[in-house]
mmCIF file of C-alpha atoms and ligand atoms in Angstrom:
data_model
loop_
_atom_site.group_PDB
_atom_site.id
_atom_site.type_symbol
_atom_site.label_atom_id
_atom_site.label_comp_id
_atom_site.label_asym_id
_atom_site.label_seq_id
_atom_site.Cartn_x
_atom_site.Cartn_y
_atom_site.Cartn_z
ATOM 1 C CA MET N 136 -22.607 -4.763 12.839
ATOM 2 C CA THR N 137 -19.731 -2.616 14.006
ATOM 3 C CA ALA N 138 -19.693 -0.272 16.995
ATOM 4 C CA ALA N 139 -18.645 2.753 14.949
ATOM 5 C CA THR N 140 -21.097 4.341 12.533
ATOM 6 C CA PRO N 141 -18.799 5.603 9.817
ATOM 7 C CA LYS N 142 -20.273 8.126 7.401
ATOM 8 C CA ILE N 143 -18.504 7.906 4.104
ATOM 9 C CA ARG N 144 -18.939 10.519 1.413
ATOM 10 C CA PHE N 145 -16.856 9.082 -1.369
ATOM 11 C CA PRO N 146 -17.698 10.616 -4.732
ATOM 12 C CA HIS N 147 -15.320 8.408 -6.716
ATOM 13 C CA ARG N 148 -16.275 5.418 -8.823
ATOM 14 C CA HIS N 149 -12.815 3.858 -8.597
ATOM 15 C CA LEU N 150 -9.841 3.891 -6.266
ATOM 16 C CA LEU N 151 -6.957 4.358 -8.689
ATOM 17 C CA GLY N 152 -4.629 6.330 -6.465
ATOM 18 C CA ILE N 153 -4.275 8.560 -3.445
ATOM 19 C CA GLU N 154 -3.980 11.540 -5.783
ATOM 20 C CA GLY N 155 -7.312 13.335 -5.851
ATOM 21 C CA LEU N 156 -8.504 12.158 -2.422
ATOM 22 C CA SER N 157 -9.309 14.790 0.196
ATOM 23 C CA PRO N 158 -8.158 14.645 3.841
ATOM 24 C CA ASP N 159 -11.773 13.924 4.876
ATOM 25 C CA GLU N 160 -12.130 11.056 2.419
ATOM 26 C CA ILE N 161 -8.890 9.536 3.668
ATOM 27 C CA SER N 162 -9.898 9.970 7.332
ATOM 28 C CA GLU N 163 -13.302 8.422 6.722
ATOM 29 C CA LEU N 164 -11.781 5.428 4.935
ATOM 30 C CA LEU N 165 -9.414 4.983 7.882
ATOM 31 C CA ASP N 166 -12.302 5.266 10.387
ATOM 32 C CA LEU N 167 -14.253 2.622 8.507
ATOM 33 C CA SER N 168 -11.144 0.400 8.374
ATOM 34 C CA GLU N 169 -10.681 0.871 12.104
ATOM 35 C CA SER N 170 -14.196 -0.445 12.677
ATOM 36 C CA HIS N 171 -13.107 -3.782 11.140
ATOM 37 C CA VAL N 172 -9.930 -4.333 13.136
ATOM 38 C CA GLU N 173 -11.589 -5.831 16.244
ATOM 39 C CA GLN N 174 -14.016 -7.872 14.152
ATOM 40 C CA ASN N 175 -11.075 -9.446 12.313
ATOM 41 C CA ARG N 176 -9.656 -10.633 15.647
ATOM 42 C CA GLN N 177 -12.833 -12.530 16.595
ATOM 43 C CA THR N 178 -13.489 -16.198 15.912
ATOM 44 C CA ASP N 179 -16.472 -15.316 13.719
ATOM 45 C CA LYS N 180 -15.130 -12.818 11.208
ATOM 46 C CA LYS N 181 -17.926 -13.074 8.711
ATOM 47 C CA ARG N 182 -20.309 -10.250 7.729
ATOM 48 C CA THR N 183 -22.971 -10.068 5.041
ATOM 49 C CA THR N 184 -22.569 -6.496 3.781
ATOM 50 C CA LEU N 185 -21.295 -7.682 0.398
ATOM 51 C CA ARG N 186 -23.613 -10.671 0.037
ATOM 52 C CA GLY N 187 -24.486 -11.216 -3.612
ATOM 53 C CA ARG N 188 -21.533 -9.147 -4.831
ATOM 54 C CA THR N 189 -18.694 -10.487 -6.990
ATOM 55 C CA CYS N 190 -15.084 -9.357 -6.631
ATOM 56 C CA ILE N 191 -12.411 -10.386 -9.093
ATOM 57 C CA ASN N 192 -8.728 -10.063 -8.279
ATOM 58 C CA LEU N 193 -6.900 -9.681 -11.569
ATOM 59 C CA PHE N 194 -3.160 -9.799 -11.004
ATOM 60 C CA PHE N 195 -0.720 -9.395 -13.890
ATOM 61 C CA GLU N 196 2.167 -9.338 -11.406
ATOM 62 C CA ASN N 197 3.119 -11.457 -8.406
ATOM 63 C CA SER N 198 1.623 -10.698 -5.044
ATOM 64 C CA THR N 199 1.297 -12.380 -1.671
ATOM 65 C CA ARG N 200 -0.063 -9.829 0.789
ATOM 66 C CA THR N 201 -2.192 -7.674 -1.484
ATOM 67 C CA ARG N 202 -3.970 -10.512 -3.284
ATOM 68 C CA THR N 203 -4.538 -12.612 -0.172
ATOM 69 C CA SER N 204 -5.827 -9.703 1.861
ATOM 70 C CA PHE N 205 -8.241 -8.574 -0.866
ATOM 71 C CA GLU N 206 -9.492 -12.155 -1.064
ATOM 72 C CA LEU N 207 -9.952 -12.377 2.706
ATOM 73 C CA ALA N 208 -11.539 -8.924 2.827
ATOM 74 C CA GLY N 209 -14.132 -9.852 0.203
ATOM 75 C CA LYS N 210 -14.877 -13.207 1.816
ATOM 76 C CA ARG N 211 -15.221 -11.736 5.296
ATOM 77 C CA LEU N 212 -17.850 -9.361 3.931
ATOM 78 C CA GLY N 213 -19.750 -12.207 2.284
ATOM 79 C CA ALA N 214 -18.838 -11.517 -1.361
ATOM 80 C CA ASP N 215 -17.954 -14.139 -3.951
ATOM 81 C CA VAL N 216 -14.271 -13.703 -4.756
ATOM 82 C CA ILE N 217 -12.255 -15.096 -7.623
ATOM 83 C CA ASN N 218 -8.558 -14.753 -8.261
ATOM 84 C CA MET N 219 -7.013 -14.573 -11.684
ATOM 85 C CA SER N 220 -3.271 -14.489 -12.167
ATOM 86 C CA VAL N 221 -2.254 -13.552 -15.673
ATOM 87 C CA SER N 222 1.176 -13.780 -17.144
ATOM 88 C CA THR N 223 2.149 -10.879 -19.380
ATOM 89 C CA SER N 224 5.279 -12.511 -20.701
ATOM 90 C CA SER N 225 4.557 -13.478 -24.302
ATOM 91 C CA ILE N 226 1.465 -11.473 -25.193
ATOM 92 C CA LYS N 227 1.162 -7.834 -26.253
ATOM 93 C CA LYS N 228 0.257 -6.051 -23.052
ATOM 94 C CA GLY N 229 -2.329 -3.558 -24.301
ATOM 95 C CA GLU N 230 -4.352 -6.217 -26.073
ATOM 96 C CA THR N 231 -4.277 -8.664 -23.207
ATOM 97 C CA LEU N 232 -5.314 -6.077 -20.698
ATOM 98 C CA ILE N 233 -8.311 -4.724 -22.578
ATOM 99 C CA ASP N 234 -9.423 -8.118 -23.871
ATOM 100 C CA THR N 235 -9.311 -9.551 -20.396
ATOM 101 C CA ALA N 236 -11.122 -6.542 -18.962
ATOM 102 C CA MET N 237 -13.945 -6.823 -21.503
ATOM 103 C CA THR N 238 -14.281 -10.556 -20.913
ATOM 104 C CA LEU N 239 -14.527 -10.114 -17.179
ATOM 105 C CA ASN N 240 -16.850 -7.148 -17.548
ATOM 106 C CA ALA N 241 -19.321 -9.336 -19.410
ATOM 107 C CA MET N 242 -19.636 -11.476 -16.286
ATOM 108 C CA HIS N 243 -20.947 -8.500 -14.247
ATOM 109 C CA PRO N 244 -18.441 -8.267 -11.429
ATOM 110 C CA ASP N 245 -19.019 -5.512 -8.854
ATOM 111 C CA VAL N 246 -15.347 -4.838 -8.128
ATOM 112 C CA LEU N 247 -12.160 -5.562 -10.043
ATOM 113 C CA VAL N 248 -8.902 -5.348 -8.115
ATOM 114 C CA VAL N 249 -6.100 -5.004 -10.643
ATOM 115 C CA ARG N 250 -2.328 -5.162 -10.365
ATOM 116 C CA HIS N 251 -0.238 -4.519 -13.454
ATOM 117 C CA PRO N 252 3.470 -3.883 -14.149
ATOM 118 C CA ASP N 253 2.727 -0.805 -16.296
ATOM 119 C CA SER N 254 2.016 2.594 -14.742
ATOM 120 C CA GLY N 255 -1.394 3.802 -15.931
ATOM 121 C CA ALA N 256 -2.648 0.368 -17.004
ATOM 122 C CA VAL N 257 -5.228 0.170 -14.215
ATOM 123 C CA GLN N 258 -6.726 3.532 -15.141
ATOM 124 C CA LEU N 259 -6.940 2.438 -18.784
ATOM 125 C CA LEU N 260 -8.787 -0.702 -17.727
ATOM 126 C CA SER N 261 -11.140 1.272 -15.479
ATOM 127 C CA GLU N 262 -12.272 3.298 -18.498
ATOM 128 C CA LYS N 263 -13.491 0.136 -20.247
ATOM 129 C CA VAL N 264 -15.566 -1.564 -17.563
ATOM 130 C CA ASN N 265 -18.838 -0.892 -15.765
ATOM 131 C CA CYS N 266 -17.758 -1.926 -12.269
ATOM 132 C CA ALA N 267 -15.612 -0.277 -9.617
ATOM 133 C CA VAL N 268 -11.866 -0.737 -10.055
ATOM 134 C CA ILE N 269 -9.293 -0.740 -7.265
ATOM 135 C CA ASN N 270 -5.643 -0.276 -8.117
ATOM 136 C CA GLY N 271 -3.666 -3.077 -6.460
ATOM 137 C CA GLY N 272 -0.419 -1.507 -7.701
ATOM 138 C CA ASP N 273 0.446 -0.270 -11.210
ATOM 139 C CA GLY N 274 4.110 -0.112 -12.179
ATOM 140 C CA ARG N 275 5.833 2.609 -10.215
ATOM 141 C CA HIS N 276 2.740 4.805 -10.156
ATOM 142 C CA GLU N 277 0.410 4.136 -7.196
ATOM 143 C CA HIS N 278 -0.594 1.520 -4.638
ATOM 144 C CA PRO N 279 -3.356 3.313 -2.746
ATOM 145 C CA THR N 280 -4.461 0.536 -0.386
ATOM 146 C CA GLN N 281 -0.855 0.078 0.791
ATOM 147 C CA ALA N 282 -0.658 3.771 1.720
ATOM 148 C CA LEU N 283 -4.009 3.525 3.501
ATOM 149 C CA LEU N 284 -2.938 0.489 5.526
ATOM 150 C CA ASP N 285 0.346 2.189 6.391
ATOM 151 C CA ALA N 286 -1.583 5.261 7.527
ATOM 152 C CA LEU N 287 -3.936 3.140 9.639
ATOM 153 C CA THR N 288 -0.960 1.405 11.275
ATOM 154 C CA ILE N 289 0.695 4.739 12.068
ATOM 155 C CA ARG N 290 -2.527 6.384 13.286
ATOM 156 C CA ARG N 291 -3.286 3.505 15.669
ATOM 157 C CA ARG N 292 0.241 3.624 17.143
ATOM 158 C CA LYS N 293 0.821 7.388 17.221
ATOM 159 C CA GLY N 294 -2.787 8.593 17.485
ATOM 160 C CA LYS N 295 -2.363 10.968 14.523
ATOM 161 C CA LEU N 296 -0.677 11.514 11.180
ATOM 162 C CA SER N 297 -0.435 15.270 11.182
ATOM 163 C CA GLY N 298 2.873 16.698 12.383
ATOM 164 C CA LEU N 299 4.739 13.379 12.333
ATOM 165 C CA CYS N 300 8.115 13.156 10.624
ATOM 166 C CA VAL N 301 8.241 10.133 8.301
ATOM 167 C CA ALA N 302 11.451 8.998 6.567
ATOM 168 C CA ILE N 303 10.867 6.803 3.495
ATOM 169 C CA CYS N 304 14.138 5.071 2.669
ATOM 170 C CA GLY N 305 15.620 3.144 -0.207
ATOM 171 C CA ASP N 306 14.422 2.479 -3.720
ATOM 172 C CA ILE N 307 12.128 5.481 -4.151
ATOM 173 C CA MET N 308 12.605 5.521 -7.918
ATOM 174 C CA HIS N 309 10.861 2.200 -8.622
ATOM 175 C CA SER N 310 8.363 2.303 -5.769
ATOM 176 C CA ARG N 311 4.623 2.853 -6.123
ATOM 177 C CA VAL N 312 4.420 2.400 -2.356
ATOM 178 C CA ALA N 313 6.658 5.450 -1.902
ATOM 179 C CA ARG N 314 4.607 7.576 -4.302
ATOM 180 C CA SER N 315 1.257 6.706 -2.695
ATOM 181 C CA ASN N 316 2.661 7.179 0.806
ATOM 182 C CA ILE N 317 4.251 10.528 -0.041
ATOM 183 C CA ARG N 318 0.889 11.723 -1.363
ATOM 184 C CA LEU N 319 -1.191 10.435 1.525
ATOM 185 C CA LEU N 320 1.135 11.557 4.303
ATOM 186 C CA SER N 321 1.517 15.015 2.754
ATOM 187 C CA ILE N 322 -2.264 15.402 2.332
ATOM 188 C CA MET N 323 -2.686 14.456 6.009
ATOM 189 C CA GLY N 324 -0.121 16.986 7.224
ATOM 190 C CA ALA N 325 2.880 14.770 7.988
ATOM 191 C CA ARG N 326 6.428 15.889 7.145
ATOM 192 C CA VAL N 327 7.905 13.501 4.619
ATOM 193 C CA ARG N 328 11.582 12.880 3.986
ATOM 194 C CA VAL N 329 13.092 10.544 1.423
ATOM 195 C CA VAL N 330 16.481 8.953 2.029
ATOM 196 C CA ALA N 331 18.195 7.273 -0.917
ATOM 197 C CA PRO N 332 21.302 7.228 -3.061
ATOM 198 C CA PRO N 333 20.958 9.676 -5.985
ATOM 199 C CA THR N 334 20.656 6.728 -8.409
ATOM 200 C CA LEU N 335 17.472 5.548 -6.669
ATOM 201 C CA LEU N 336 15.655 8.883 -6.648
ATOM 202 C CA PRO N 337 13.309 9.739 -9.520
ATOM 203 C CA ALA N 338 14.301 12.743 -11.642
ATOM 204 C CA GLU N 339 11.065 14.511 -10.670
ATOM 205 C CA ILE N 340 11.685 14.208 -6.912
ATOM 206 C CA GLY N 341 11.791 18.020 -6.651
ATOM 207 C CA ARG N 342 8.059 18.134 -7.411
ATOM 208 C CA PHE N 343 7.114 15.682 -4.631
ATOM 209 C CA GLY N 344 7.246 18.277 -1.855
ATOM 210 C CA VAL N 345 9.574 16.183 0.316
ATOM 211 C CA GLU N 346 12.949 16.791 1.923
ATOM 212 C CA THR N 347 15.679 14.737 0.266
ATOM 213 C CA PHE N 348 18.651 13.105 2.012
ATOM 214 C CA HIS N 349 21.440 10.868 0.754
ATOM 215 C CA HIS N 350 22.702 9.750 4.172
ATOM 216 C CA MET N 351 20.707 7.657 6.629
ATOM 217 C CA LYS N 352 22.186 9.436 9.654
ATOM 218 C CA GLU N 353 20.867 12.778 8.461
ATOM 219 C CA GLY N 354 17.575 11.551 7.031
ATOM 220 C CA LEU N 355 16.609 9.499 10.072
ATOM 221 C CA LYS N 356 17.487 12.170 12.634
ATOM 222 C CA ASP N 357 14.587 12.693 15.061
ATOM 223 C CA CYS N 358 12.027 11.061 12.813
ATOM 224 C CA ASP N 359 8.905 9.298 14.190
ATOM 225 C CA ILE N 360 8.567 6.680 11.472
ATOM 226 C CA VAL N 361 11.203 4.869 9.405
ATOM 227 C CA MET N 362 9.629 3.287 6.352
ATOM 228 C CA MET N 363 11.973 0.954 4.482
ATOM 229 C CA LEU N 364 11.429 -0.067 0.871
ATOM 230 C CA ARG N 365 12.421 -3.182 -0.991
ATOM 231 C CA LEU N 366 15.196 -2.869 -3.545
ATOM 232 C CA GLN N 367 13.037 -3.558 -6.632
ATOM 233 C CA LEU N 368 15.566 -5.528 -8.632
ATOM 234 C CA GLU N 369 12.910 -6.698 -11.118
ATOM 235 C CA ARG N 370 12.283 -3.102 -12.220
ATOM 236 C CA MET N 371 15.965 -2.275 -12.675
ATOM 237 C CA ASN N 372 17.438 -2.578 -16.132
ATOM 238 C CA GLY N 373 20.931 -1.500 -15.284
ATOM 239 C CA SER N 374 23.154 -1.070 -12.290
ATOM 240 C CA PHE N 375 21.622 1.199 -9.661
ATOM 241 C CA VAL N 376 23.700 0.052 -6.690
ATOM 242 C CA PRO N 377 27.333 -1.134 -6.649
ATOM 243 C CA SER N 378 26.508 -4.345 -4.744
ATOM 244 C CA VAL N 379 23.937 -5.601 -2.291
ATOM 245 C CA ARG N 380 26.525 -5.739 0.476
ATOM 246 C CA GLU N 381 27.569 -2.153 -0.188
ATOM 247 C CA TYR N 382 23.924 -1.101 -0.264
ATOM 248 C CA PHE N 383 23.268 -2.610 3.164
ATOM 249 C CA ARG N 384 26.309 -0.891 4.578
ATOM 250 C CA PHE N 385 25.090 2.567 3.587
ATOM 251 C CA TYR N 386 21.307 2.243 3.323
ATOM 252 C CA GLY N 387 20.295 -0.951 5.144
ATOM 253 C CA LEU N 388 18.451 -0.227 8.393
ATOM 254 C CA ASP N 389 20.155 -1.653 11.488
ATOM 255 C CA TYR N 390 20.240 -0.762 15.193
ATOM 256 C CA ALA N 391 23.228 1.564 14.714
ATOM 257 C CA LYS N 392 21.562 3.709 12.033
ATOM 258 C CA LEU N 393 18.268 3.726 13.928
ATOM 259 C CA LYS N 394 19.911 5.382 16.964
ATOM 260 C CA VAL N 395 19.492 8.882 15.525
ATOM 261 C CA ALA N 396 15.703 8.491 15.104
ATOM 262 C CA LYS N 397 13.356 9.263 18.014
ATOM 263 C CA PRO N 398 13.613 6.608 20.748
ATOM 264 C CA ASP N 399 10.018 5.516 20.039
ATOM 265 C CA ALA N 400 10.356 5.618 16.253
ATOM 266 C CA LEU N 401 8.476 2.824 14.495
ATOM 267 C CA ILE N 402 9.893 0.696 11.700
ATOM 268 C CA MET N 403 7.752 -0.184 8.718
ATOM 269 C CA HIS N 404 8.196 -2.179 5.517
ATOM 270 C CA PRO N 405 5.487 -3.035 2.963
ATOM 271 C CA GLY N 406 6.986 -6.459 2.268
ATOM 272 C CA PRO N 407 8.281 -8.587 0.755
ATOM 273 C CA MET N 408 11.484 -7.922 2.698
ATOM 274 C CA ASN N 409 15.015 -8.632 1.576
ATOM 275 C CA ARG N 410 16.621 -9.343 4.943
ATOM 276 C CA GLY N 411 20.205 -8.154 5.049
ATOM 277 C CA VAL N 412 19.672 -5.930 1.987
ATOM 278 C CA GLU N 413 17.427 -3.032 3.036
ATOM 279 C CA ILE N 414 16.817 -4.146 6.615
ATOM 280 C CA ASP N 415 18.565 -6.159 9.296
ATOM 281 C CA GLY N 416 16.570 -9.342 9.935
ATOM 282 C CA GLU N 417 16.708 -9.100 13.732
ATOM 283 C CA LEU N 418 15.469 -5.513 13.713
ATOM 284 C CA ALA N 419 12.619 -6.409 11.362
ATOM 285 C CA ASP N 420 11.461 -9.012 13.915
ATOM 286 C CA ASP N 421 11.925 -6.747 16.963
ATOM 287 C CA ILE N 422 8.353 -6.284 18.198
ATOM 288 C CA ASP N 423 9.370 -3.268 20.288
ATOM 289 C CA ARG N 424 10.328 -1.334 17.153
ATOM 290 C CA SER N 425 8.869 -3.013 14.105
ATOM 291 C CA VAL N 426 5.176 -2.859 13.108
ATOM 292 C CA ILE N 427 5.662 -4.851 9.925
ATOM 293 C CA ARG N 428 3.268 -7.622 10.975
ATOM 294 C CA GLU N 429 0.685 -5.095 12.090
ATOM 295 C CA GLN N 430 0.819 -3.541 8.617
ATOM 296 C CA VAL N 431 -0.220 -6.894 7.164
ATOM 297 C CA GLU N 432 -3.073 -7.183 9.683
ATOM 298 C CA MET N 433 -4.302 -3.664 8.866
ATOM 299 C CA GLY N 434 -4.249 -4.550 5.172
ATOM 300 C CA VAL N 435 -7.334 -6.734 5.526
ATOM 301 C CA ALA N 436 -9.321 -4.085 7.440
ATOM 302 C CA VAL N 437 -8.413 -1.360 4.931
ATOM 303 C CA ARG N 438 -9.366 -3.517 1.959
ATOM 304 C CA MET N 439 -12.714 -4.358 3.579
ATOM 305 C CA ALA N 440 -13.378 -0.628 3.949
ATOM 306 C CA CYS N 441 -12.431 0.035 0.325
ATOM 307 C CA LEU N 442 -14.676 -2.753 -0.990
ATOM 308 C CA GLU N 443 -17.632 -1.530 1.083
ATOM 309 C CA THR N 444 -17.110 2.078 0.116
ATOM 310 C CA LEU N 445 -16.827 1.502 -3.611
ATOM 311 C CA THR N 446 -19.859 -0.789 -3.734
ATOM 312 C CA GLY N 447 -21.883 1.579 -1.554
ATOM 313 C CA ALA N 448 -22.543 -1.371 0.751
ATOM 314 C CA LEU N 449 -21.706 0.373 3.996
ATOM 315 C CA PRO N 450 -22.404 -1.367 7.306
ATOM 316 C CA GLN N 451 -25.162 0.966 8.488
ATOM 317 C CA SER N 452 -26.971 0.947 5.147
ATOM 318 C CA GLY N 453 -27.538 -2.808 5.324
ATOM 319 C CA GLY N 454 -25.943 -3.420 1.965
ATOM 320 C CA LYS N 455 -27.907 -1.153 -0.355
ATOM 321 C CA THR N 456 -26.279 0.119 -3.516
HETATM 322 C C1 NCD I 524 4.776 -3.762 -2.654
HETATM 323 C C2 NCD I 524 4.342 -3.734 -4.095
HETATM 324 O O1 NCD I 524 4.060 -4.765 -4.702
HETATM 325 O O2 NCD I 524 4.272 -2.640 -4.603
HETATM 326 N N1 NCD I 524 4.388 -4.888 -1.951
HETATM 327 C C3 NCD I 524 3.133 -4.947 -1.442
HETATM 328 O O3 NCD I 524 2.145 -4.691 -2.092
HETATM 329 N N2 NCD I 524 3.051 -5.267 -0.139
HETATM 330 C C4 NCD I 524 6.179 -3.422 -2.464
HETATM 331 C C5 NCD I 524 7.226 -4.253 -3.127
HETATM 332 O O4 NCD I 524 6.959 -5.094 -3.970
HETATM 333 O O5 NCD I 524 8.374 -4.033 -2.784
#
């Protein structure tokens, strides 16, 4: 059992996005996640809160961190976890998705974690099944557990989210991580900036409620957090940047560009990283500035909290539904 006694009031059947969550719901999810961090550092990491439950990870797109951490999270809570990787290449996407969802639904899972290359696909699937659905990333739409783990990482380091200045830099256009983070950080009272070339900003950026910059020196000035994004080459069907070398010169984070940020500014990246493209490799490994590995660690704690919350199997309730 954990030391904290988190009280979660979470009136949602699924976790499809950050949109629609209240500041209290986000804070309570982060508090519950926090209660797992120490436990995950112990030799015995196993709990029984999800004993008897079945979690299925259904990934229509590649993943290292998200899939592994959902698997670990489920196993550490005592659930049975299966992983399914599905290729979308040669089959009509709509059919595959719904057929697969109905097949899995017939096996009575308690939670489905779904990643899909199409925005909105996870919501569509959630409408067809009886269990809770967690969005593990859908197209460029949302990746809620990534935003929650980023928030937990920031909150542990800075003690708060409210009032911080966060610069999200790079390929905003194709990034679900950016969209979920912009939503979460804004809901929690942080000031969000985006820094990108005009070609990598979505047309609707004006509606995001963020400050927009095209130059790193201006966008990073006095910020508390620098969040770098991967150049999502697989989602680009055209030329968005002149060349990778050119991109690094103007938008790649290195020690020189970081100088204008606050002296204690933290560097984040959701991974996978393209070293030498959006971030200098040495800086990414600099443990005085970079919290990239901590983000991965927090990912397991956050996913444990999400699984417990959506199944109603909270620590203090002894696993009741
Ligand atoms: C991100 C994703 O898949 O959206 N990765 C992740 O989940 N850690 C970001 C990315 O692929 O660039």
